[in-house]
Amino acid sequence: MRAVSPFRPARAIFAGLLLQLAAGLASAASLAPEDIFGLEYASDPQVAPDGREVAYVRRWFDIKSDRGRSDIWLVSTDGQRHRPLAAGSHTEATPRWSPDGGRLAFIGADADGSHQVFVHYRDGGVVARVTNLSDAPLDMAWSPDGRTIAFSMRVPLKATPLEVKLPEPPKGATWAEPLKAIDRMVYRADGRGYLADAWTQLFVVPAEGGTPRQLTDGPYDHEGIAFTADGGEILVAANRREDRGDHPLDSDLYGVRVADGTLRRLTERYGPDRDAVVSADGRRIAWTGFDDRLLGYQRSRLYVMDADGSGRRELAAGLDRDLRDPAWSADGRRLYALSDNEGRTRLMQLSLDGEVTVVADDVGGVAWSRPYTSGSFSIARDGSLAYTSGSAARPAEVVLRKGRGARRALTDLNAELLGHRELGKVQELWTDSGADGRRIQSWLVLPPAFDENRKYPLILEIHGGPFAGYGPHFAAELQLYAAAGYVVLYANPRGSTGYGEEFGNLIHHDYPGQDYDDLMSVVDAAVARGFVDANRLYVTGGSGGGVLSAWIVGKTDRFRAAAVQKPVINWTSFALTADRGDLFHRYWFAAPPWEQPEEYWRRSPLSLVGHVKTPTMIVTGELDYRTPIAESEQYYQALKLRGVDTLLVRVPGAPHSLDLRPSQLIARNRYILAWFGKYAE
């Protein structure tokens, strides 16, 4: 039985009005742009220690503010009781149960808009604010005795890279703002802008409220929080090297003594060590990481060691897939972790002797706008597992599995909306690449009311990353393309994750390489199905997909039009202006651009612009610091100089993610469809 909300919030009323309007037009309308505001999805499900209910973050979109919002809801594990937490700030996240299950801590917005740690008391339904912080807490964990909450927060570290003496302005004068001096390797971040001189530090605060006490300091980020079983230490990951700017992926695990902040180093190998979790009996620590070989893609591995740091070993070393987000079973005999495989996210159970079992293969649905693999889970003392689960027709819901029993869906957040929409059906397709015969997985989204005897235009939509993966998951953007009458084709070409480390590194120091051949092969296979019009092909993609879209139109004229979104056009300028200048030249190339300028140019879509004839629109956020908008402006200017029909679409206020504001997702989708429609005949 699906969980039913005890009241109808404004967004549900809005969705209901849309349904009433649609009912007069058709029995089941296609997904419409305004439906984006009616979508909801679940994330971060946390099952209570007694296994009786699940707290989760319910995410939705506010049509008035044009922003994503989140509330914490509780649902009983029999699916009967579904209710919101009584805070109601609409900016709530990170629900975490106390060890005894009597309280639920979370991060929420106070009346003044500041983000604080709150605690919900399960017996009386009372919510109490625990902190009075000047900055937002980032992560949180309970101590084993339930008396303390640890959290992380960014703390300014005053540093003056250069002592400069300046005259004082005269009384009443209005001078310009002070100059800003930067000496950090990474000085801006996508979605955050230019970085303040602040670092992530660890704090503890009494669970009943009080003054937080800072445990770590210095110019280092301390991330991930896990108490030891006795509560005496907190495990964190940090890169505390003096030359950390030259080694961006390196980090080690540290035990931070709660009494005085003393550090105990637990790992020392070169590479990332992170996501530490401690078994309930305190005997073992599990964590993820890898030995850094400076490869573009290096799979995340799962390790176990004794609490004192001895007896280190890798679990499931023969499993050629990433393992992430580990959690211990209550008896400390098993671990659970997420792993992507061929477009699906699986929940895995791993014994300490290396046996691996797939517990669930339907985790996902959190990446609602495009069909990326995703998901999260938690485990209770009785072995109950709560996780996010989606499908090609639904974003993430909360699902429960107890022992070897059947899965139980606890929510159905989109029944009112998507239950009355005819969505495009998704079909899987495997293709041999024309490059070397490797098997390439792809999917087709068919238009609603699909007729196999018709010929449809096709949009090839390419994922970013490039080390990422698509799968058979709900994707609002692709469904809107399908609702407009297009067959949508998306694929996982070489370099995609979920197919093993060798497949992922086929593009090492060679991207975009033979991805072009993989994608052209899947297009050929789609055309061969008989219902695609080979004369009406279009291509789009974002980030890494923008790279490949621009690369494709530089190599072939078979597409009528292209929409290149947030691309890299010139690898030299990208390597020196992107927000991770410490990373890209080191892992994606063999040397910096001044040592191998020809190699950077060989792999740049700008090197092929002289061959482009395809009408090409370019779309990028104005505040994108991952693939800065100057990349798009270079391409636009070059196409203009060549006389190619082009259009530069700037998304105001948007970072690299272009779906943070629903209206901008809708507008971008409409711009792309209008551009393709311009070249329909």
JSON list of N, CA and C in Angstrom, two decimals, residues 544-604:
[
{"chain": "A", "resi": 544, "resn": "GLY", "atom": "N", "xyz": [31.07, 16.71, -20.33]},
{"chain": "A", "resi": 544, "resn": "GLY", "atom": "CA", "xyz": [31.73, 15.77, -21.23]},
{"chain": "A", "resi": 544, "resn": "GLY", "atom": "C", "xyz": [30.88, 15.50, -22.46]},
{"chain": "A", "resi": 545, "resn": "GLY", "atom": "N", "xyz": [29.55, 15.52, -22.29]},
{"chain": "A", "resi": 545, "resn": "GLY", "atom": "CA", "xyz": [28.66, 15.38, -23.44]},
{"chain": "A", "resi": 545, "resn": "GLY", "atom": "C", "xyz": [28.73, 16.57, -24.36]},
{"chain": "A", "resi": 546, "resn": "GLY", "atom": "N", "xyz": [29.04, 17.75, -23.80]},
{"chain": "A", "resi": 546, "resn": "GLY", "atom": "CA", "xyz": [29.26, 18.93, -24.64]},
{"chain": "A", "resi": 546, "resn": "GLY", "atom": "C", "xyz": [30.54, 18.81, -25.44]},
{"chain": "A", "resi": 547, "resn": "VAL", "atom": "N", "xyz": [31.59, 18.25, -24.81]},
{"chain": "A", "resi": 547, "resn": "VAL", "atom": "CA", "xyz": [32.84, 17.99, -25.53]},
{"chain": "A", "resi": 547, "resn": "VAL", "atom": "C", "xyz": [32.56, 17.09, -26.73]},
{"chain": "A", "resi": 548, "resn": "LEU", "atom": "N", "xyz": [31.84, 16.00, -26.49]},
{"chain": "A", "resi": 548, "resn": "LEU", "atom": "CA", "xyz": [31.60, 15.03, -27.56]},
{"chain": "A", "resi": 548, "resn": "LEU", "atom": "C", "xyz": [30.64, 15.58, -28.61]},
{"chain": "A", "resi": 549, "resn": "SER", "atom": "N", "xyz": [29.67, 16.40, -28.22]},
{"chain": "A", "resi": 549, "resn": "SER", "atom": "CA", "xyz": [28.78, 17.00, -29.21]},
{"chain": "A", "resi": 549, "resn": "SER", "atom": "C", "xyz": [29.57, 17.89, -30.17]},
{"chain": "A", "resi": 550, "resn": "ALA", "atom": "N", "xyz": [30.46, 18.71, -29.60]},
{"chain": "A", "resi": 550, "resn": "ALA", "atom": "CA", "xyz": [31.28, 19.58, -30.45]},
{"chain": "A", "resi": 550, "resn": "ALA", "atom": "C", "xyz": [32.26, 18.77, -31.29]},
{"chain": "A", "resi": 551, "resn": "TRP", "atom": "N", "xyz": [32.77, 17.69, -30.72]},
{"chain": "A", "resi": 551, "resn": "TRP", "atom": "CA", "xyz": [33.70, 16.82, -31.46]},
{"chain": "A", "resi": 551, "resn": "TRP", "atom": "C", "xyz": [32.97, 16.15, -32.63]},
{"chain": "A", "resi": 552, "resn": "ILE", "atom": "N", "xyz": [31.76, 15.72, -32.39]},
{"chain": "A", "resi": 552, "resn": "ILE", "atom": "CA", "xyz": [30.99, 15.03, -33.43]},
{"chain": "A", "resi": 552, "resn": "ILE", "atom": "C", "xyz": [30.72, 15.92, -34.63]},
{"chain": "A", "resi": 553, "resn": "VAL", "atom": "N", "xyz": [30.28, 17.16, -34.39]},
{"chain": "A", "resi": 553, "resn": "VAL", "atom": "CA", "xyz": [29.96, 18.03, -35.54]},
{"chain": "A", "resi": 553, "resn": "VAL", "atom": "C", "xyz": [31.23, 18.48, -36.25]},
{"chain": "A", "resi": 554, "resn": "GLY", "atom": "N", "xyz": [32.39, 18.32, -35.59]},
{"chain": "A", "resi": 554, "resn": "GLY", "atom": "CA", "xyz": [33.65, 18.59, -36.27]},
{"chain": "A", "resi": 554, "resn": "GLY", "atom": "C", "xyz": [34.12, 17.44, -37.13]},
{"chain": "A", "resi": 555, "resn": "LYS", "atom": "N", "xyz": [33.47, 16.27, -37.00]},
{"chain": "A", "resi": 555, "resn": "LYS", "atom": "CA", "xyz": [33.89, 15.08, -37.75]},
{"chain": "A", "resi": 555, "resn": "LYS", "atom": "C", "xyz": [32.84, 14.56, -38.73]},
{"chain": "A", "resi": 556, "resn": "THR", "atom": "N", "xyz": [31.57, 14.99, -38.58]},
{"chain": "A", "resi": 556, "resn": "THR", "atom": "CA", "xyz": [30.54, 14.48, -39.48]},
{"chain": "A", "resi": 556, "resn": "THR", "atom": "C", "xyz": [29.45, 15.54, -39.68]},
{"chain": "A", "resi": 557, "resn": "ASP", "atom": "N", "xyz": [28.77, 15.46, -40.83]},
{"chain": "A", "resi": 557, "resn": "ASP", "atom": "CA", "xyz": [27.67, 16.36, -41.14]},
{"chain": "A", "resi": 557, "resn": "ASP", "atom": "C", "xyz": [26.32, 15.64, -41.08]},
{"chain": "A", "resi": 558, "resn": "ARG", "atom": "N", "xyz": [26.27, 14.47, -40.47]},
{"chain": "A", "resi": 558, "resn": "ARG", "atom": "CA", "xyz": [25.05, 13.68, -40.53]},
{"chain": "A", "resi": 558, "resn": "ARG", "atom": "C", "xyz": [23.94, 14.21, -39.63]},
{"chain": "A", "resi": 559, "resn": "PHE", "atom": "N", "xyz": [24.27, 15.10, -38.70]},
{"chain": "A", "resi": 559, "resn": "PHE", "atom": "CA", "xyz": [23.26, 15.66, -37.81]},
{"chain": "A", "resi": 559, "resn": "PHE", "atom": "C", "xyz": [22.76, 17.00, -38.35]},
{"chain": "A", "resi": 560, "resn": "ARG", "atom": "N", "xyz": [21.45, 17.19, -38.31]},
{"chain": "A", "resi": 560, "resn": "ARG", "atom": "CA", "xyz": [20.87, 18.43, -38.84]},
{"chain": "A", "resi": 560, "resn": "ARG", "atom": "C", "xyz": [21.20, 19.63, -37.98]},
{"chain": "A", "resi": 561, "resn": "ALA", "atom": "N", "xyz": [21.29, 19.43, -36.67]},
{"chain": "A", "resi": 561, "resn": "ALA", "atom": "CA", "xyz": [21.59, 20.53, -35.76]},
{"chain": "A", "resi": 561, "resn": "ALA", "atom": "C", "xyz": [22.17, 19.95, -34.48]},
{"chain": "A", "resi": 562, "resn": "ALA", "atom": "N", "xyz": [22.88, 20.79, -33.74]},
{"chain": "A", "resi": 562, "resn": "ALA", "atom": "CA", "xyz": [23.49, 20.37, -32.49]},
{"chain": "A", "resi": 562, "resn": "ALA", "atom": "C", "xyz": [23.25, 21.42, -31.42]},
{"chain": "A", "resi": 563, "resn": "ALA", "atom": "N", "xyz": [23.16, 20.96, -30.17]},
{"chain": "A", "resi": 563, "resn": "ALA", "atom": "CA", "xyz": [23.10, 21.85, -29.02]},
{"chain": "A", "resi": 563, "resn": "ALA", "atom": "C", "xyz": [24.22, 21.43, -28.07]},
{"chain": "A", "resi": 564, "resn": "VAL", "atom": "N", "xyz": [25.29, 22.18, -28.07]},
{"chain": "A", "resi": 564, "resn": "VAL", "atom": "CA", "xyz": [26.48, 21.89, -27.28]},
{"chain": "A", "resi": 564, "resn": "VAL", "atom": "C", "xyz": [26.34, 22.60, -25.94]},
{"chain": "A", "resi": 565, "resn": "GLN", "atom": "N", "xyz": [26.28, 21.84, -24.84]},
{"chain": "A", "resi": 565, "resn": "GLN", "atom": "CA", "xyz": [26.02, 22.42, -23.53]},
{"chain": "A", "resi": 565, "resn": "GLN", "atom": "C", "xyz": [27.25, 22.33, -22.63]},
{"chain": "A", "resi": 566, "resn": "LYS", "atom": "N", "xyz": [27.58, 23.46, -22.03]},
{"chain": "A", "resi": 566, "resn": "LYS", "atom": "CA", "xyz": [28.70, 23.61, -21.06]},
{"chain": "A", "resi": 566, "resn": "LYS", "atom": "C", "xyz": [29.92, 22.75, -21.44]},
{"chain": "A", "resi": 567, "resn": "PRO", "atom": "N", "xyz": [30.50, 23.02, -22.62]},
{"chain": "A", "resi": 567, "resn": "PRO", "atom": "CA", "xyz": [31.57, 22.15, -23.12]},
{"chain": "A", "resi": 567, "resn": "PRO", "atom": "C", "xyz": [32.97, 22.60, -22.71]},
{"chain": "A", "resi": 568, "resn": "VAL", "atom": "N", "xyz": [33.93, 21.72, -22.92]},
{"chain": "A", "resi": 568, "resn": "VAL", "atom": "CA", "xyz": [35.34, 22.09, -23.04]},
{"chain": "A", "resi": 568, "resn": "VAL", "atom": "C", "xyz": [35.62, 22.18, -24.54]},
{"chain": "A", "resi": 569, "resn": "ILE", "atom": "N", "xyz": [36.13, 23.31, -24.97]},
{"chain": "A", "resi": 569, "resn": "ILE", "atom": "CA", "xyz": [36.41, 23.53, -26.39]},
{"chain": "A", "resi": 569, "resn": "ILE", "atom": "C", "xyz": [37.91, 23.57, -26.65]},
{"chain": "A", "resi": 570, "resn": "ASN", "atom": "N", "xyz": [38.65, 24.11, -25.70]},
{"chain": "A", "resi": 570, "resn": "ASN", "atom": "CA", "xyz": [40.10, 24.27, -25.83]},
{"chain": "A", "resi": 570, "resn": "ASN", "atom": "C", "xyz": [40.72, 23.73, -24.54]},
{"chain": "A", "resi": 571, "resn": "TRP", "atom": "N", "xyz": [41.37, 22.58, -24.62]},
{"chain": "A", "resi": 571, "resn": "TRP", "atom": "CA", "xyz": [41.86, 21.94, -23.40]},
{"chain": "A", "resi": 571, "resn": "TRP", "atom": "C", "xyz": [42.93, 22.77, -22.69]},
{"chain": "A", "resi": 572, "resn": "THR", "atom": "N", "xyz": [43.67, 23.59, -23.43]},
{"chain": "A", "resi": 572, "resn": "THR", "atom": "CA", "xyz": [44.69, 24.43, -22.78]},
{"chain": "A", "resi": 572, "resn": "THR", "atom": "C", "xyz": [44.03, 25.48, -21.89]},
{"chain": "A", "resi": 573, "resn": "SER", "atom": "N", "xyz": [43.08, 26.22, -22.44]},
{"chain": "A", "resi": 573, "resn": "SER", "atom": "CA", "xyz": [42.42, 27.25, -21.63]},
{"chain": "A", "resi": 573, "resn": "SER", "atom": "C", "xyz": [41.61, 26.62, -20.50]},
{"chain": "A", "resi": 574, "resn": "PHE", "atom": "N", "xyz": [41.00, 25.47, -20.76]},
{"chain": "A", "resi": 574, "resn": "PHE", "atom": "CA", "xyz": [40.24, 24.79, -19.72]},
{"chain": "A", "resi": 574, "resn": "PHE", "atom": "C", "xyz": [41.13, 24.38, -18.56]},
{"chain": "A", "resi": 575, "resn": "ALA", "atom": "N", "xyz": [42.28, 23.77, -18.87]},
{"chain": "A", "resi": 575, "resn": "ALA", "atom": "CA", "xyz": [43.17, 23.27, -17.81]},
{"chain": "A", "resi": 575, "resn": "ALA", "atom": "C", "xyz": [43.66, 24.39, -16.91]},
{"chain": "A", "resi": 576, "resn": "LEU", "atom": "N", "xyz": [43.70, 25.61, -17.44]},
{"chain": "A", "resi": 576, "resn": "LEU", "atom": "CA", "xyz": [44.25, 26.73, -16.68]},
{"chain": "A", "resi": 576, "resn": "LEU", "atom": "C", "xyz": [43.18, 27.66, -16.11]},
{"chain": "A", "resi": 577, "resn": "THR", "atom": "N", "xyz": [41.90, 27.41, -16.38]},
{"chain": "A", "resi": 577, "resn": "THR", "atom": "CA", "xyz": [40.85, 28.28, -15.85]},
{"chain": "A", "resi": 577, "resn": "THR", "atom": "C", "xyz": [39.75, 27.52, -15.11]},
{"chain": "A", "resi": 578, "resn": "ALA", "atom": "N", "xyz": [39.66, 26.21, -15.28]},
{"chain": "A", "resi": 578, "resn": "ALA", "atom": "CA", "xyz": [38.64, 25.43, -14.56]},
{"chain": "A", "resi": 578, "resn": "ALA", "atom": "C", "xyz": [38.92, 25.45, -13.06]},
{"chain": "A", "resi": 579, "resn": "ASP", "atom": "N", "xyz": [37.89, 25.15, -12.27]},
{"chain": "A", "resi": 579, "resn": "ASP", "atom": "CA", "xyz": [38.02, 25.27, -10.82]},
{"chain": "A", "resi": 579, "resn": "ASP", "atom": "C", "xyz": [38.96, 24.23, -10.21]},
{"chain": "A", "resi": 580, "resn": "ARG", "atom": "N", "xyz": [39.27, 23.16, -10.91]},
{"chain": "A", "resi": 580, "resn": "ARG", "atom": "CA", "xyz": [40.21, 22.17, -10.39]},
{"chain": "A", "resi": 580, "resn": "ARG", "atom": "C", "xyz": [41.49, 22.16, -11.21]},
{"chain": "A", "resi": 581, "resn": "GLY", "atom": "N", "xyz": [42.16, 23.29, -11.18]},
{"chain": "A", "resi": 581, "resn": "GLY", "atom": "CA", "xyz": [43.42, 23.40, -11.90]},
{"chain": "A", "resi": 581, "resn": "GLY", "atom": "C", "xyz": [44.50, 22.49, -11.35]},
{"chain": "A", "resi": 582, "resn": "ASP", "atom": "N", "xyz": [44.28, 21.96, -10.16]},
{"chain": "A", "resi": 582, "resn": "ASP", "atom": "CA", "xyz": [45.24, 21.03, -9.57]},
{"chain": "A", "resi": 582, "resn": "ASP", "atom": "C", "xyz": [45.07, 19.62, -10.09]},
{"chain": "A", "resi": 583, "resn": "LEU", "atom": "N", "xyz": [44.00, 19.35, -10.81]},
{"chain": "A", "resi": 583, "resn": "LEU", "atom": "CA", "xyz": [43.64, 17.96, -11.11]},
{"chain": "A", "resi": 583, "resn": "LEU", "atom": "C", "xyz": [43.70, 17.61, -12.60]},
{"chain": "A", "resi": 584, "resn": "PHE", "atom": "N", "xyz": [43.08, 18.42, -13.46]},
{"chain": "A", "resi": 584, "resn": "PHE", "atom": "CA", "xyz": [42.85, 17.98, -14.83]},
{"chain": "A", "resi": 584, "resn": "PHE", "atom": "C", "xyz": [44.15, 17.73, -15.61]},
{"chain": "A", "resi": 585, "resn": "HIS", "atom": "N", "xyz": [45.13, 18.63, -15.50]},
{"chain": "A", "resi": 585, "resn": "HIS", "atom": "CA", "xyz": [46.36, 18.43, -16.27]},
{"chain": "A", "resi": 585, "resn": "HIS", "atom": "C", "xyz": [47.15, 17.23, -15.77]},
{"chain": "A", "resi": 586, "resn": "ARG", "atom": "N", "xyz": [46.91, 16.84, -14.51]},
{"chain": "A", "resi": 586, "resn": "ARG", "atom": "CA", "xyz": [47.68, 15.76, -13.89]},
{"chain": "A", "resi": 586, "resn": "ARG", "atom": "C", "xyz": [47.11, 14.39, -14.21]},
{"chain": "A", "resi": 587, "resn": "TYR", "atom": "N", "xyz": [45.77, 14.29, -14.30]},
{"chain": "A", "resi": 587, "resn": "TYR", "atom": "CA", "xyz": [45.13, 12.99, -14.47]},
{"chain": "A", "resi": 587, "resn": "TYR", "atom": "C", "xyz": [44.61, 12.76, -15.88]},
{"chain": "A", "resi": 588, "resn": "TRP", "atom": "N", "xyz": [44.29, 13.80, -16.60]},
{"chain": "A", "resi": 588, "resn": "TRP", "atom": "CA", "xyz": [43.72, 13.63, -17.94]},
{"chain": "A", "resi": 588, "resn": "TRP", "atom": "C", "xyz": [44.74, 13.82, -19.06]},
{"chain": "A", "resi": 589, "resn": "PHE", "atom": "N", "xyz": [45.91, 14.34, -18.69]},
{"chain": "A", "resi": 589, "resn": "PHE", "atom": "CA", "xyz": [47.00, 14.52, -19.65]},
{"chain": "A", "resi": 589, "resn": "PHE", "atom": "C", "xyz": [48.29, 14.02, -19.03]},
{"chain": "A", "resi": 590, "resn": "ALA", "atom": "N", "xyz": [49.29, 13.81, -19.87]},
{"chain": "A", "resi": 590, "resn": "ALA", "atom": "CA", "xyz": [50.57, 13.31, -19.38]},
{"chain": "A", "resi": 590, "resn": "ALA", "atom": "C", "xyz": [51.47, 14.42, -18.87]},
{"chain": "A", "resi": 591, "resn": "ALA", "atom": "N", "xyz": [51.15, 15.68, -19.22]},
{"chain": "A", "resi": 591, "resn": "ALA", "atom": "CA", "xyz": [52.00, 16.81, -18.85]},
{"chain": "A", "resi": 591, "resn": "ALA", "atom": "C", "xyz": [51.16, 18.07, -18.93]},
{"chain": "A", "resi": 592, "resn": "PRO", "atom": "N", "xyz": [51.62, 19.16, -18.33]},
{"chain": "A", "resi": 592, "resn": "PRO", "atom": "CA", "xyz": [50.88, 20.43, -18.44]},
{"chain": "A", "resi": 592, "resn": "PRO", "atom": "C", "xyz": [50.92, 20.96, -19.88]},
{"chain": "A", "resi": 593, "resn": "PRO", "atom": "N", "xyz": [50.03, 21.90, -20.21]},
{"chain": "A", "resi": 593, "resn": "PRO", "atom": "CA", "xyz": [49.88, 22.31, -21.61]},
{"chain": "A", "resi": 593, "resn": "PRO", "atom": "C", "xyz": [51.13, 22.94, -22.23]},
{"chain": "A", "resi": 594, "resn": "TRP", "atom": "N", "xyz": [51.97, 23.62, -21.44]},
{"chain": "A", "resi": 594, "resn": "TRP", "atom": "CA", "xyz": [53.16, 24.22, -22.04]},
{"chain": "A", "resi": 594, "resn": "TRP", "atom": "C", "xyz": [54.22, 23.20, -22.40]},
{"chain": "A", "resi": 595, "resn": "GLU", "atom": "N", "xyz": [54.09, 21.99, -21.87]},
{"chain": "A", "resi": 595, "resn": "GLU", "atom": "CA", "xyz": [55.04, 20.95, -22.24]},
{"chain": "A", "resi": 595, "resn": "GLU", "atom": "C", "xyz": [54.55, 20.11, -23.40]},
{"chain": "A", "resi": 596, "resn": "GLN", "atom": "N", "xyz": [53.22, 20.02, -23.58]},
{"chain": "A", "resi": 596, "resn": "GLN", "atom": "CA", "xyz": [52.66, 19.22, -24.68]},
{"chain": "A", "resi": 596, "resn": "GLN", "atom": "C", "xyz": [51.53, 19.99, -25.37]},
{"chain": "A", "resi": 597, "resn": "PRO", "atom": "N", "xyz": [51.83, 21.18, -25.92]},
{"chain": "A", "resi": 597, "resn": "PRO", "atom": "CA", "xyz": [50.75, 21.97, -26.53]},
{"chain": "A", "resi": 597, "resn": "PRO", "atom": "C", "xyz": [50.07, 21.26, -27.69]},
{"chain": "A", "resi": 598, "resn": "GLU", "atom": "N", "xyz": [50.83, 20.46, -28.45]},
{"chain": "A", "resi": 598, "resn": "GLU", "atom": "CA", "xyz": [50.22, 19.77, -29.60]},
{"chain": "A", "resi": 598, "resn": "GLU", "atom": "C", "xyz": [49.19, 18.74, -29.14]},
{"chain": "A", "resi": 599, "resn": "GLU", "atom": "N", "xyz": [49.44, 18.08, -28.00]},
{"chain": "A", "resi": 599, "resn": "GLU", "atom": "CA", "xyz": [48.51, 17.07, -27.51]},
{"chain": "A", "resi": 599, "resn": "GLU", "atom": "C", "xyz": [47.22, 17.72, -27.03]},
{"chain": "A", "resi": 600, "resn": "TYR", "atom": "N", "xyz": [47.33, 18.83, -26.36]},
{"chain": "A", "resi": 600, "resn": "TYR", "atom": "CA", "xyz": [46.13, 19.54, -25.92]},
{"chain": "A", "resi": 600, "resn": "TYR", "atom": "C", "xyz": [45.32, 20.01, -27.12]},
{"chain": "A", "resi": 601, "resn": "TRP", "atom": "N", "xyz": [45.99, 20.48, -28.15]},
{"chain": "A", "resi": 601, "resn": "TRP", "atom": "CA", "xyz": [45.28, 20.94, -29.33]},
{"chain": "A", "resi": 601, "resn": "TRP", "atom": "C", "xyz": [44.67, 19.78, -30.10]},
{"chain": "A", "resi": 602, "resn": "ARG", "atom": "N", "xyz": [45.37, 18.66, -30.19]},
{"chain": "A", "resi": 602, "resn": "ARG", "atom": "CA", "xyz": [44.85, 17.50, -30.92]},
{"chain": "A", "resi": 602, "resn": "ARG", "atom": "C", "xyz": [43.52, 17.05, -30.35]},
{"chain": "A", "resi": 603, "resn": "ARG", "atom": "N", "xyz": [43.34, 17.15, -29.06]},
{"chain": "A", "resi": 603, "resn": "ARG", "atom": "CA", "xyz": [42.13, 16.65, -28.41]},
{"chain": "A", "resi": 603, "resn": "ARG", "atom": "C", "xyz": [41.07, 17.73, -28.21]},
{"chain": "A", "resi": 604, "resn": "SER", "atom": "N", "xyz": [41.32, 18.93, -28.68]},
{"chain": "A", "resi": 604, "resn": "SER", "atom": "CA", "xyz": [40.38, 20.03, -28.50]},
{"chain": "A", "resi": 604, "resn": "SER", "atom": "C", "xyz": [39.37, 20.10, -29.64]}
]
